[in-house]
Coordinates of C-alpha atoms and ligand atoms in Angstrom, one line a residue:
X10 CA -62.6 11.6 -3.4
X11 CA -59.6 9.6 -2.8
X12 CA -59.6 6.3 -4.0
X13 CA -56.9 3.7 -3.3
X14 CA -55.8 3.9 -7.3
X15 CA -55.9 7.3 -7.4
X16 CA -53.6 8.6 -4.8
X17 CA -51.3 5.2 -6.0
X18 CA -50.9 6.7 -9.8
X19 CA -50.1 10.6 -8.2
X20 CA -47.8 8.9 -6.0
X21 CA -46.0 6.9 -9.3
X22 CA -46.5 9.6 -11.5
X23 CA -44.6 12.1 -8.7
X24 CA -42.0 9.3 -8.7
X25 CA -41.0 9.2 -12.2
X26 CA -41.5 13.0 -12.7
X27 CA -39.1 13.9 -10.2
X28 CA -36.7 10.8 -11.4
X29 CA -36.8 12.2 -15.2
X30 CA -35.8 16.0 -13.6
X31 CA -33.1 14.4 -11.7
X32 CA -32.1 12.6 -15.1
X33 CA -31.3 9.4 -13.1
X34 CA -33.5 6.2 -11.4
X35 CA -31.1 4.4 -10.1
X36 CA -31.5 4.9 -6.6
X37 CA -35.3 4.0 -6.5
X38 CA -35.8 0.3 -4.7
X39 CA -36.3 -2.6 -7.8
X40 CA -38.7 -5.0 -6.8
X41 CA -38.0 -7.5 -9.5
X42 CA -34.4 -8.3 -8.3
X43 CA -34.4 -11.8 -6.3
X44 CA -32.2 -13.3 -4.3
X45 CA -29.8 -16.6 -6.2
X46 CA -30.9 -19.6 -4.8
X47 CA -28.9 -21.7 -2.8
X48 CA -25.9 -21.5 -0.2
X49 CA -24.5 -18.1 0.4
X50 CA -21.0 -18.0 -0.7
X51 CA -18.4 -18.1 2.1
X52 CA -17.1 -14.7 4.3
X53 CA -13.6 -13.8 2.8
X54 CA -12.0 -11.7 5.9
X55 CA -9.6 -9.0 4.9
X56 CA -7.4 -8.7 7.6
X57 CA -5.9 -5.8 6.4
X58 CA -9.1 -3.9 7.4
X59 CA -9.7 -5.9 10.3
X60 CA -6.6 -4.6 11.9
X61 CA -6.7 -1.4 10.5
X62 CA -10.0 -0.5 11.9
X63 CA -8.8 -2.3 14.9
X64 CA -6.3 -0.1 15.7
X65 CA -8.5 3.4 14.4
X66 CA -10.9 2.1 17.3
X67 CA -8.4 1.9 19.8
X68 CA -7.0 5.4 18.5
X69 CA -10.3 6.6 19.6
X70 CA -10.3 5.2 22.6
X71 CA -7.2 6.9 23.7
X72 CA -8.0 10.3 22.3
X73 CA -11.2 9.8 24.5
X74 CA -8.7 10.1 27.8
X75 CA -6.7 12.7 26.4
X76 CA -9.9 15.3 26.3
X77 CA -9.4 16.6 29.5
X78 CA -5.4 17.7 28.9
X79 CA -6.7 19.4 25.8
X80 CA -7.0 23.0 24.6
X81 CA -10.4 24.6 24.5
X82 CA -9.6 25.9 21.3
X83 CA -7.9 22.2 20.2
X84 CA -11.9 20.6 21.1
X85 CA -13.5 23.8 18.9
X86 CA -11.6 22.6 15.9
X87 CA -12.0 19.0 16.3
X88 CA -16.0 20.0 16.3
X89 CA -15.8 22.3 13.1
X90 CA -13.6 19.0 11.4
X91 CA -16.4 16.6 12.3
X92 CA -19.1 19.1 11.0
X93 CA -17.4 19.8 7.8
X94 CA -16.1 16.2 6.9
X95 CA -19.7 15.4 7.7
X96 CA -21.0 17.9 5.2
X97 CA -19.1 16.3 2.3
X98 CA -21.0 12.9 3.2
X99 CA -24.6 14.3 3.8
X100 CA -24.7 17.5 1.4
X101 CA -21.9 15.9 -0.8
X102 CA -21.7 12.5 -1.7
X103 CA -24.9 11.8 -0.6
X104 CA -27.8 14.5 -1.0
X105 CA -26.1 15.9 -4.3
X106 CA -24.4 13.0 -6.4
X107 CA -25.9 10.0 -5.0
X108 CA -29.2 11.1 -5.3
X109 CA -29.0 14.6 -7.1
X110 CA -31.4 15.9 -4.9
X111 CA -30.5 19.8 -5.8
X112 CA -27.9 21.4 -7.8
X113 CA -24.6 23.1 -6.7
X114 CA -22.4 25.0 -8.7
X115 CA -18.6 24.5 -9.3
X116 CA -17.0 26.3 -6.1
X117 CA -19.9 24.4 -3.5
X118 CA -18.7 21.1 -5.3
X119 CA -15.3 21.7 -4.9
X120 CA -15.7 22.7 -1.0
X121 CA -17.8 19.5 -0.9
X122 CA -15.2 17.2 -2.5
X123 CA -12.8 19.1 -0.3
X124 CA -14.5 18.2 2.7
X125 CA -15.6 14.9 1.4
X126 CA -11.8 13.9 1.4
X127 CA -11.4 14.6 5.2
X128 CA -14.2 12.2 6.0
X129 CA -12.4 9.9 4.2
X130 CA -15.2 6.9 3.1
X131 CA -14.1 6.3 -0.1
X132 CA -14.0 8.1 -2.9
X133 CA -17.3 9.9 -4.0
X134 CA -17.0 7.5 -7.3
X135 CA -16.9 4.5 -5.3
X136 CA -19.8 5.7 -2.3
X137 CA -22.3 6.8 -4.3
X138 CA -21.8 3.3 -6.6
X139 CA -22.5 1.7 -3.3
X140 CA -24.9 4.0 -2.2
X141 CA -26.8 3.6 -5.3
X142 CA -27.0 -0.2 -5.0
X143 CA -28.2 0.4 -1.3
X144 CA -30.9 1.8 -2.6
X145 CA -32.2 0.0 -6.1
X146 CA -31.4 -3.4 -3.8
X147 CA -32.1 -2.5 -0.3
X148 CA -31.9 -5.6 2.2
X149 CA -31.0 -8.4 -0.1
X150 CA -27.6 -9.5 -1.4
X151 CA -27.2 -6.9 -3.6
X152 CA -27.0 -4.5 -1.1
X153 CA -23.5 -3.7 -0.3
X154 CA -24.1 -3.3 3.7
X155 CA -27.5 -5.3 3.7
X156 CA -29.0 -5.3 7.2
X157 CA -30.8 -8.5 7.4
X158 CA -27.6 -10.2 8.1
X159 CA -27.6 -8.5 11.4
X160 CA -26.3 -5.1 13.3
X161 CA -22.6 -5.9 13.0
X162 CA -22.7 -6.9 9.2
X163 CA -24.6 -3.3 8.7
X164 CA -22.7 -1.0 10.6
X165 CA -18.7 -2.1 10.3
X166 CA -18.4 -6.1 9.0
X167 CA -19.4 -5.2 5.9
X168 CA -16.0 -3.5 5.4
X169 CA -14.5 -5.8 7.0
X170 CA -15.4 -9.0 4.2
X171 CA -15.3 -9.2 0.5
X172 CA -18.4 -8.2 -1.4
X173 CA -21.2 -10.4 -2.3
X174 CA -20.7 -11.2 -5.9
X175 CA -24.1 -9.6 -6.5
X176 CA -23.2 -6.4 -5.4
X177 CA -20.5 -6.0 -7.6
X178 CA -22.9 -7.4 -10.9
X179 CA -25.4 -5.5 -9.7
X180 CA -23.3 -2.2 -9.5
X181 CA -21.6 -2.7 -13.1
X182 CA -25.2 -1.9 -14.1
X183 CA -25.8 0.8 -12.8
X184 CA -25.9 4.3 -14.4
X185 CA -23.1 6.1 -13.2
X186 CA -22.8 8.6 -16.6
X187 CA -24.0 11.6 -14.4
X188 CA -20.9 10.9 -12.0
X189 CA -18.4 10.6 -14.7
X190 CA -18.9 13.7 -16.4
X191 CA -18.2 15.5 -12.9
X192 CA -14.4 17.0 -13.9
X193 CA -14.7 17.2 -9.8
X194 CA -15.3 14.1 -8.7
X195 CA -13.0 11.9 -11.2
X196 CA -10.1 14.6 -10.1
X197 CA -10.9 13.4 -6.5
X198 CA -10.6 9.8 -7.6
X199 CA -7.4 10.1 -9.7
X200 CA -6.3 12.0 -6.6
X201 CA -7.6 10.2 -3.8
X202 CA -4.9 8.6 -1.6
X203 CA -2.8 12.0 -1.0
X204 CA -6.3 13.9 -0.4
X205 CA -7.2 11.5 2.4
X206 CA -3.4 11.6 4.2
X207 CA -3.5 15.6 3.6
X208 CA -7.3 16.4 4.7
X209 CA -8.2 13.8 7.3
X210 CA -5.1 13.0 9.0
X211 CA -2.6 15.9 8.6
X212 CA -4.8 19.4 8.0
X213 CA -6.3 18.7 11.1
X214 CA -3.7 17.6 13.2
X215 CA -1.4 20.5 12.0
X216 CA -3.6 23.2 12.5
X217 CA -4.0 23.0 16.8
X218 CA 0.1 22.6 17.1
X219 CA 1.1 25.5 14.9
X220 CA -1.9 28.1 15.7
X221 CA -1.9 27.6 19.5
X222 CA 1.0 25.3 20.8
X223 CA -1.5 22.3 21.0
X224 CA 1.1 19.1 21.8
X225 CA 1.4 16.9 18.8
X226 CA 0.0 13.9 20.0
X227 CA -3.5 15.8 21.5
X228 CA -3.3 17.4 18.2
X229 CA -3.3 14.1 16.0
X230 CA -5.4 11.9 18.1
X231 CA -8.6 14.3 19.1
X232 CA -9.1 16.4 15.5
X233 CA -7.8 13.4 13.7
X234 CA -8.1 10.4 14.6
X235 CA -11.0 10.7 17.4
X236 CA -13.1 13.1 15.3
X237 CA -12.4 10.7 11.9
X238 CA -13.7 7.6 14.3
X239 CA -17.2 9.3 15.4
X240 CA -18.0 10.1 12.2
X241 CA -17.8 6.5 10.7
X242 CA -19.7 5.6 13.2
X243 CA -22.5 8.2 13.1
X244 CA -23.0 7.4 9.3
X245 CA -22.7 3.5 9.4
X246 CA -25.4 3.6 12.6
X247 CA -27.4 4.7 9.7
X248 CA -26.9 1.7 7.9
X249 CA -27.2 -0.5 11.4
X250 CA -29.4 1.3 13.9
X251 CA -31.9 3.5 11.5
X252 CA -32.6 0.4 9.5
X253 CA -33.6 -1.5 12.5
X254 CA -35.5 0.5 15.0
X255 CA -37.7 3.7 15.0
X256 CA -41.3 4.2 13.3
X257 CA -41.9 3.5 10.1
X258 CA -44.9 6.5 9.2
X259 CA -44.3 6.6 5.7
X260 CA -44.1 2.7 4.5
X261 CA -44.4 -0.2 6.9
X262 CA -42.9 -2.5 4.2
X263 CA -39.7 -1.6 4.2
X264 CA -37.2 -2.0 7.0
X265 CA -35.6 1.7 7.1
X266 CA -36.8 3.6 10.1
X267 CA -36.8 7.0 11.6
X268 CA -34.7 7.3 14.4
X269 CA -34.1 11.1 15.3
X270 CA -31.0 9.9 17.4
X271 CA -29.3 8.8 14.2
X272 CA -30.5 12.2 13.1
X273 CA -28.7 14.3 16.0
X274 CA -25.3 12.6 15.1
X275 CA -25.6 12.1 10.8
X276 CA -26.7 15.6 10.5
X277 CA -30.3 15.0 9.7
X278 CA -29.4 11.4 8.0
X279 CA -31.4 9.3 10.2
X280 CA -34.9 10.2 8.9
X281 CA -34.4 6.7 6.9
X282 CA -38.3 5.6 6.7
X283 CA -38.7 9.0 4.6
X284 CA -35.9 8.7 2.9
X285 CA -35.9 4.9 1.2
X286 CA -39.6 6.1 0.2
X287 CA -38.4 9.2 -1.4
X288 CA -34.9 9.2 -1.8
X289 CA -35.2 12.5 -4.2
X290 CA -36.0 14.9 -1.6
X291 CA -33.0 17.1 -0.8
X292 CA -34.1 17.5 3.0
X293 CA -34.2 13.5 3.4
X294 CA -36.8 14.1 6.1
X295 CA -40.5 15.9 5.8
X296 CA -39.5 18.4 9.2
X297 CA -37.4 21.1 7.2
X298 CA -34.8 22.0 9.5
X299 CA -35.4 20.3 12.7
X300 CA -32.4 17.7 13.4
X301 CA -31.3 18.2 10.1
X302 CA -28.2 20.8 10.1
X303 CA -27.4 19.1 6.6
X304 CA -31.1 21.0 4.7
X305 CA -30.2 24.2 6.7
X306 CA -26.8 24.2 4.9
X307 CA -28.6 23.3 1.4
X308 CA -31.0 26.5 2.2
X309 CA -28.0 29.0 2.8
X310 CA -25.8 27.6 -0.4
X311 CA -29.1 28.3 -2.7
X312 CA -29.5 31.8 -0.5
X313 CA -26.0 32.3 -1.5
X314 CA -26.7 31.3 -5.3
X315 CA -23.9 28.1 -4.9
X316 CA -27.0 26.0 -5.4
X317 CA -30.5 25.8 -6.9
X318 CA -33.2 22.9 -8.0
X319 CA -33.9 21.8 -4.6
X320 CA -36.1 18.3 -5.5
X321 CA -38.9 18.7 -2.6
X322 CA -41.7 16.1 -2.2
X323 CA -45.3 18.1 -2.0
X324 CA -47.1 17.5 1.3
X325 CA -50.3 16.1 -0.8
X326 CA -48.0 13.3 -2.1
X327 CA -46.4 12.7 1.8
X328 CA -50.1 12.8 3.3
X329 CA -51.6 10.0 0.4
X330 CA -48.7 8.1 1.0
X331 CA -48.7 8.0 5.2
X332 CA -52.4 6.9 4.8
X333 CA -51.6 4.3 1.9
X334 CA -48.6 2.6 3.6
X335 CA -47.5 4.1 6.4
X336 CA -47.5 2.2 10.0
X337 CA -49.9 5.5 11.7
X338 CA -47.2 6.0 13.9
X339 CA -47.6 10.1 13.1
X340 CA -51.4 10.1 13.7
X341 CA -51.4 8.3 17.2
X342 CA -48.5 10.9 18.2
Ligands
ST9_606 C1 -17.0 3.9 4.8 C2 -18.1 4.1 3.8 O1 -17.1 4.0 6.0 C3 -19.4 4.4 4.6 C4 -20.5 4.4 3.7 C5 -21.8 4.5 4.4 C6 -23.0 4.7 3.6 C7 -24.1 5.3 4.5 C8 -25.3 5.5 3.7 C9 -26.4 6.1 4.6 C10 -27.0 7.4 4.1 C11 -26.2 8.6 4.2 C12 -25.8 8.9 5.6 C13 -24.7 9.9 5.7 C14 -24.4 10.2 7.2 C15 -23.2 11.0 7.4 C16 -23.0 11.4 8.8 C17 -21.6 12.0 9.0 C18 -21.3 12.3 10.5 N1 -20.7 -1.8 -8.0 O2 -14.5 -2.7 -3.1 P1 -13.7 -3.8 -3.7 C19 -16.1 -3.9 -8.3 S1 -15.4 3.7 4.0 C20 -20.0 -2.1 -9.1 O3 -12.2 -3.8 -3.4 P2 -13.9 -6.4 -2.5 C21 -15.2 -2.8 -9.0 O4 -14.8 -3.3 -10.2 C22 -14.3 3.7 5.4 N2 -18.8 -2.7 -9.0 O5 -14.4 -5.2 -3.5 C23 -14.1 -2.7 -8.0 O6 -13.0 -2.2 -8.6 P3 -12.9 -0.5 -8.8 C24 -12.9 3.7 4.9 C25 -18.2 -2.8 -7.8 O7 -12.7 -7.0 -3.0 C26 -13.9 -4.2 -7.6 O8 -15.2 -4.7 -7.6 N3 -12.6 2.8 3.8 C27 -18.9 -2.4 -6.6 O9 -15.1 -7.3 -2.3 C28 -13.2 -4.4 -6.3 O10 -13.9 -3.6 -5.3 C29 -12.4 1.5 4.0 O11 -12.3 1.0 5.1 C30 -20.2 -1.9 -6.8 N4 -21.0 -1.5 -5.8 O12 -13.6 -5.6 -1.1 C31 -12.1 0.7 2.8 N5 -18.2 -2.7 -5.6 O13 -13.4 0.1 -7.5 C32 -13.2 -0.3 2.8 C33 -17.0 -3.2 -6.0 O14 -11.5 -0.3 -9.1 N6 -13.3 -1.1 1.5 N7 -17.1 -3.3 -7.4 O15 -13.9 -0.2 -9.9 C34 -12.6 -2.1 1.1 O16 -11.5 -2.4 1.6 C35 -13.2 -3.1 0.1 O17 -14.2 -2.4 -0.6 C36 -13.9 -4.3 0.8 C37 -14.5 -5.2 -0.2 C38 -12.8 -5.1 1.6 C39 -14.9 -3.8 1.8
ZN607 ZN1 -30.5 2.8 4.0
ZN608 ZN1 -29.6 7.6 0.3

């Protein structure tokens, strides 16, 4: 029979098993963190960002006008940049060393860190620090892009300001050992500045003007800059729009949703209900493959021996835990 208790200790014990393989907890949500009291320090605006981003987003804008002028084979590439820059986010800097979902071995994490410089969001050091607070502290002032202050906070003004101060004290506590020994990423950190100007803005602006005549400036604004815009924003709506609406099947308590939309655009990121509750599953989503392009290209790395140890939550464990705290959005329909 299943009692309440039981299916509450197979849930825990599932928890910390899979934790203990991983060799890391610090991305599961601490409940005994609470806010300070009192007034919330002032926003610091960095106008340096502000400006910078400013202009990116008009970038975009143009390139958007420029589509029609450009070569077939110009619009190709830009696709294959956005899909591999993605990669480096979702199968990179956050499936495998934010969470350590599965394992890779040396060549996949150098093609990830590779890729994960053209997405340019920081260095892997310095996302998955961020990405690891996101998690232990989810929507309170430890969370680096905390979406209780609101849409715009989660998805870009959170760049845009200085850091709550408990973000920062919160994050010096974290366990970071397992991304310090990586020879990888601390090459891509020392290295990190010249990776971002060679990958994201020049690889990909080179490539359509010397292989087929592509005009410089359709070459630089629609593979680099356009393609480097949509993919900020299709990972920070994660952050924004999948922790604000869509179901919530899996726990009703927390604010991350699912919102397949998300999904479509982040690769198979915006299964975010499923993923604050398990945040050790390497296919972030219980559906395998289906909006998820990111778990299809985990499958064919372990097919092709680059990776192994695929951390997968048991069906049992989802099922007890739907019924336990889920909203009953997936039995209704
Ligand atoms: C970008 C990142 O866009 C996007 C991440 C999104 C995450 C999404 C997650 C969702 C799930 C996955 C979905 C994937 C979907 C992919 C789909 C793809 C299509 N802990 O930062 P500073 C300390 S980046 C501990 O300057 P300020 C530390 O000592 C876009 N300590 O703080 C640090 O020094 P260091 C491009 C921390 O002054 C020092 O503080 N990049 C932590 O408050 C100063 O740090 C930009 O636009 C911590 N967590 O400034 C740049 N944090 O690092 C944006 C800080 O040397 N960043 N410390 O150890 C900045 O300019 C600044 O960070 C700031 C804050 C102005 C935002
Ligand atoms: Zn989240
Ligand atoms: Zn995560």
């Amino acid at each position: 029979t299943r009692n309440g208790n039981a299916v509450v200790e197979k849930d825990l014990l599932n928890h910390e098993d899979l934790a203990g393989d991983r060799g890391m907890i610090d991305d599961i949500f601490d409940e005994t963190y609470r806010e300070k009291e009192g007034p919330k320090p002032p926003l610091r605006y960095v106008w340096r960002n502000i400006i910078l981003m400013s202009l990116l987003h008009l970038g975009a804008l143009f390139a958007l006008t420029l589509i029609p002028s450009a070569k077939i084979q110009t619009l190709a590439w830009a696709v294959l940049c956005f899909l591999v820059s993605a990669l480096g986010i979702t199968a990179g800097s956050h499936r495998l060393w934010s969470h350590r979902s599965y394992k890779a071995t040396l060549p996949l994490r150098i093609f990830l860190t590779i890729a994960n410089s053209m997405a340019f969001q920081n260095d892997i050091y310095e996302w998955v620090r961020d990405h690891r607070v996101h998690h232990k502290f989810s929507e309170t002032d430890a969370d680096p892009h905390n979406a209780m202050r609101g849409f715009f906070f989660s998805h870009i003004g959170w760049l845009l300001v200085r850091k709550h101060p408990d973000v920062i004290e919160k994050g010096q506590k974290l366990d970071l050992s397992d991304i310090k020994a990586d020879k990888v990423v601390m090459f891509q950190r020392r290295y990190y500045k010249p990776s971002v100007v060679l990958l994201c803005f020049t690889l990909p602006a080179v490539v359509p003007w010397y292989f087929w005549d592509e005009s410089i400036v359709i070459s630089f604004f629609i593979p680099a800059i356009l393609r480097y815009t949509l993919g900020l924003n299709a990972t920070w709506l994660v952050n924004s729009a999948a922790h604000m609406f869509g179901n919530r099947p899996y726990d009703q308590n927390i604010n991350p949703r699912e919102n397949p939309l998300v999904s479509l655009g982040a690769l198979g990121e915006g299964f975010h209900n499923y993923h604050h509750t398990f945040p050790y599953d390497y296919s972030t989503s219980e559906f395998g493959w289906r909006f998820n392009l990111t778990t299809a290209f985990i499958d064919l790395m372990c097919l092709l021996g680059l990776a192994s140890d695929r951390k997968k939550v048991s069906k049992e464990v989802i099922l007890a835990r739907k019924m336990r705290t889920g909203d009953g959005s997936h039995k209704s329909g």
